[in-house]
Amino acid sequence: MLTPSLDSLKSKIDSKYTLVTLASKRAREMQEEGNNLLSKYQSKKNVGRALEEVAAGALTKQKQDDSIVYEDEI
C-alpha cells in the first residue's frame, strides 16, 4: 500500500503530473544536498520522502514567475 495515499496527495497538488515533477525535483535536491524538511520519514527512498513532505504540507507548488523567459520558449 502506498503511503501517503494518492487521495491525500491529490488534495494538496491538483495535477498528478505536477506532483510527479515536484517530487522528482525535490528527490534530486535531497540526494545532492541532503537537507530534510521533516524530522522523521517512513520511506527510505528520496522520492517517497518527497511525497511525505507534500502530504505533510511542508512542500508546496510555487507560482511560476511569468517574467522569466526560458531559452526554449523563444
Short mmCIF file of N, CA and C in Angstrom, two decimals:
data_model
loop_
_atom_site.label_atom_id
_atom_site.label_comp_id
_atom_site.label_asym_id
_atom_site.label_seq_id
_atom_site.Cartn_x
_atom_site.Cartn_y
_atom_site.Cartn_z
N MET A 1 0.83 -1.18 0.00
CA MET A 1 0.00 0.00 0.00
C MET A 1 0.88 1.24 0.00
N LEU A 2 0.52 2.20 -0.82
CA LEU A 2 1.28 3.43 -0.96
C LEU A 2 1.02 4.36 0.21
N THR A 3 2.09 4.81 0.84
CA THR A 3 1.98 5.80 1.91
C THR A 3 2.84 6.99 1.56
N PRO A 4 2.33 8.15 1.46
CA PRO A 4 0.95 8.60 1.66
C PRO A 4 0.07 8.22 0.48
N SER A 5 -1.23 8.18 0.72
CA SER A 5 -2.15 7.76 -0.33
C SER A 5 -2.26 8.81 -1.42
N LEU A 6 -2.62 8.36 -2.60
CA LEU A 6 -2.76 9.26 -3.74
C LEU A 6 -3.86 10.29 -3.49
N ASP A 7 -4.91 9.89 -2.79
CA ASP A 7 -6.00 10.83 -2.48
C ASP A 7 -5.52 11.98 -1.60
N SER A 8 -4.70 11.68 -0.60
CA SER A 8 -4.19 12.75 0.26
C SER A 8 -3.23 13.66 -0.49
N LEU A 9 -2.49 13.09 -1.44
CA LEU A 9 -1.58 13.89 -2.24
C LEU A 9 -2.33 14.77 -3.23
N LYS A 10 -3.40 14.21 -3.82
CA LYS A 10 -4.19 14.98 -4.80
C LYS A 10 -4.94 16.13 -4.14
N SER A 11 -5.19 16.05 -2.84
CA SER A 11 -5.83 17.17 -2.16
C SER A 11 -4.86 18.34 -1.97
N LYS A 12 -3.56 18.05 -1.98
CA LYS A 12 -2.54 19.10 -1.83
C LYS A 12 -2.11 19.66 -3.18
N ILE A 13 -1.90 18.79 -4.16
CA ILE A 13 -1.47 19.17 -5.52
C ILE A 13 -2.52 18.67 -6.49
N ASP A 14 -3.08 19.56 -7.29
CA ASP A 14 -4.23 19.22 -8.12
C ASP A 14 -3.93 18.30 -9.29
N SER A 15 -2.75 18.31 -9.83
CA SER A 15 -2.41 17.52 -11.00
C SER A 15 -1.39 16.45 -10.65
N LYS A 16 -1.63 15.23 -11.11
CA LYS A 16 -0.67 14.17 -10.81
C LYS A 16 0.65 14.39 -11.56
N TYR A 17 0.60 15.08 -12.69
CA TYR A 17 1.82 15.37 -13.44
C TYR A 17 2.67 16.41 -12.70
N THR A 18 2.01 17.40 -12.13
CA THR A 18 2.71 18.38 -11.31
C THR A 18 3.30 17.72 -10.08
N LEU A 19 2.56 16.81 -9.49
CA LEU A 19 3.02 16.08 -8.32
C LEU A 19 4.28 15.28 -8.63
N VAL A 20 4.30 14.59 -9.75
CA VAL A 20 5.47 13.79 -10.15
C VAL A 20 6.68 14.69 -10.38
N THR A 21 6.47 15.80 -11.05
CA THR A 21 7.56 16.73 -11.32
C THR A 21 8.11 17.32 -10.03
N LEU A 22 7.22 17.74 -9.16
CA LEU A 22 7.62 18.32 -7.88
C LEU A 22 8.39 17.31 -7.03
N ALA A 23 7.88 16.09 -6.95
CA ALA A 23 8.53 15.06 -6.14
C ALA A 23 9.89 14.67 -6.72
N SER A 24 10.00 14.59 -8.03
CA SER A 24 11.28 14.20 -8.62
C SER A 24 12.34 15.28 -8.44
N LYS A 25 11.94 16.55 -8.57
CA LYS A 25 12.90 17.63 -8.35
C LYS A 25 13.34 17.69 -6.89
N ARG A 26 12.40 17.50 -5.99
CA ARG A 26 12.73 17.51 -4.57
C ARG A 26 13.62 16.32 -4.19
N ALA A 27 13.34 15.16 -4.78
CA ALA A 27 14.17 13.98 -4.51
C ALA A 27 15.60 14.20 -4.99
N ARG A 28 15.75 14.84 -6.13
CA ARG A 28 17.10 15.15 -6.64
C ARG A 28 17.81 16.12 -5.69
N GLU A 29 17.07 17.11 -5.22
CA GLU A 29 17.62 18.08 -4.27
C GLU A 29 18.04 17.41 -2.97
N MET A 30 17.24 16.49 -2.49
CA MET A 30 17.56 15.76 -1.26
C MET A 30 18.81 14.90 -1.46
N GLN A 31 18.95 14.31 -2.63
CA GLN A 31 20.09 13.45 -2.92
C GLN A 31 21.38 14.28 -2.98
N GLU A 32 21.31 15.45 -3.60
CA GLU A 32 22.50 16.27 -3.78
C GLU A 32 22.88 17.05 -2.53
N GLU A 33 21.87 17.58 -1.82
CA GLU A 33 22.16 18.46 -0.69
C GLU A 33 21.94 17.79 0.66
N GLY A 34 21.07 16.80 0.72
CA GLY A 34 20.84 16.08 1.96
C GLY A 34 20.00 16.81 2.99
N ASN A 35 19.33 17.88 2.60
CA ASN A 35 18.52 18.61 3.58
C ASN A 35 17.13 17.99 3.69
N ASN A 36 16.58 17.98 4.90
CA ASN A 36 15.27 17.39 5.16
C ASN A 36 14.32 18.45 5.70
N LEU A 37 13.06 18.40 5.28
CA LEU A 37 12.06 19.33 5.76
C LEU A 37 11.27 18.76 6.94
N LEU A 38 11.25 17.43 7.06
CA LEU A 38 10.54 16.78 8.16
C LEU A 38 11.55 16.16 9.11
N SER A 39 11.15 15.99 10.36
CA SER A 39 12.05 15.40 11.34
C SER A 39 12.13 13.88 11.23
N LYS A 40 11.05 13.25 10.75
CA LYS A 40 11.01 11.78 10.67
C LYS A 40 10.28 11.37 9.39
N TYR A 41 10.82 10.35 8.72
CA TYR A 41 10.24 9.82 7.49
C TYR A 41 9.96 8.33 7.64
N GLN A 42 8.93 7.86 6.94
CA GLN A 42 8.66 6.43 6.91
C GLN A 42 9.42 5.76 5.77
N SER A 43 9.58 6.48 4.68
CA SER A 43 10.23 5.94 3.49
C SER A 43 11.75 6.03 3.60
N LYS A 44 12.42 5.10 2.98
CA LYS A 44 13.87 5.11 2.94
C LYS A 44 14.39 5.80 1.69
N LYS A 45 13.55 5.87 0.65
CA LYS A 45 13.96 6.46 -0.63
C LYS A 45 13.54 7.92 -0.71
N ASN A 46 14.31 8.70 -1.48
CA ASN A 46 14.08 10.13 -1.56
C ASN A 46 12.75 10.51 -2.21
N VAL A 47 12.31 9.75 -3.19
CA VAL A 47 11.03 10.06 -3.84
C VAL A 47 9.88 9.88 -2.84
N GLY A 48 9.93 8.81 -2.08
CA GLY A 48 8.92 8.58 -1.04
C GLY A 48 8.96 9.66 0.02
N ARG A 49 10.15 10.09 0.37
CA ARG A 49 10.29 11.17 1.35
C ARG A 49 9.72 12.48 0.81
N ALA A 50 9.95 12.75 -0.46
CA ALA A 50 9.40 13.96 -1.07
C ALA A 50 7.87 13.92 -1.07
N LEU A 51 7.30 12.76 -1.33
CA LEU A 51 5.84 12.62 -1.29
C LEU A 51 5.30 12.79 0.13
N GLU A 52 6.05 12.32 1.11
CA GLU A 52 5.65 12.53 2.50
C GLU A 52 5.67 14.02 2.85
N GLU A 53 6.63 14.76 2.31
CA GLU A 53 6.69 16.20 2.54
C GLU A 53 5.49 16.91 1.92
N VAL A 54 5.06 16.45 0.75
CA VAL A 54 3.87 17.02 0.11
C VAL A 54 2.65 16.75 0.98
N ALA A 55 2.50 15.53 1.44
CA ALA A 55 1.34 15.15 2.25
C ALA A 55 1.30 15.92 3.57
N ALA A 56 2.47 16.22 4.13
CA ALA A 56 2.54 16.96 5.39
C ALA A 56 2.35 18.46 5.19
N GLY A 57 2.38 18.91 3.95
CA GLY A 57 2.23 20.34 3.67
C GLY A 57 3.52 21.11 3.75
N ALA A 58 4.65 20.43 3.93
CA ALA A 58 5.95 21.09 4.01
C ALA A 58 6.49 21.46 2.64
N LEU A 59 6.00 20.81 1.61
CA LEU A 59 6.44 21.05 0.24
C LEU A 59 5.23 21.40 -0.60
N THR A 60 5.22 22.58 -1.19
CA THR A 60 4.09 23.03 -2.00
C THR A 60 4.58 23.53 -3.35
N LYS A 61 3.66 23.63 -4.26
CA LYS A 61 3.95 24.14 -5.60
C LYS A 61 4.06 25.66 -5.53
N GLN A 62 5.10 26.20 -6.14
CA GLN A 62 5.26 27.65 -6.19
C GLN A 62 4.67 28.19 -7.47
N LYS A 63 4.14 29.39 -7.40
CA LYS A 63 3.60 30.04 -8.58
C LYS A 63 4.75 30.38 -9.52
N GLN A 64 4.55 30.11 -10.80
CA GLN A 64 5.59 30.38 -11.79
C GLN A 64 5.68 31.87 -12.06
N ASP A 65 6.88 32.37 -12.14
CA ASP A 65 7.12 33.78 -12.43
C ASP A 65 6.98 33.99 -13.93
N ASP A 66 5.97 34.77 -14.35
CA ASP A 66 5.70 34.98 -15.77
C ASP A 66 6.74 35.87 -16.45
N SER A 67 7.55 36.59 -15.68
CA SER A 67 8.56 37.46 -16.28
C SER A 67 9.78 36.68 -16.76
N ILE A 68 9.93 35.43 -16.32
CA ILE A 68 11.06 34.62 -16.74
C ILE A 68 10.76 33.99 -18.09
N VAL A 69 11.67 34.18 -19.05
CA VAL A 69 11.53 33.60 -20.38
C VAL A 69 12.65 32.58 -20.54
N TYR A 70 12.28 31.32 -20.75
CA TYR A 70 13.25 30.28 -20.92
C TYR A 70 13.70 30.20 -22.37
N GLU A 71 14.91 29.67 -22.56
CA GLU A 71 15.53 29.64 -23.88
C GLU A 71 14.68 28.88 -24.91
N ASP A 72 14.02 27.80 -24.49
CA ASP A 72 13.24 27.01 -25.43
C ASP A 72 11.89 27.64 -25.77
N GLU A 73 11.53 28.76 -25.12
CA GLU A 73 10.26 29.44 -25.39
C GLU A 73 10.41 30.55 -26.42
N ILE A 74 11.65 30.84 -26.82
CA ILE A 74 11.87 31.94 -27.76
C ILE A 74 11.59 31.50 -29.17
#
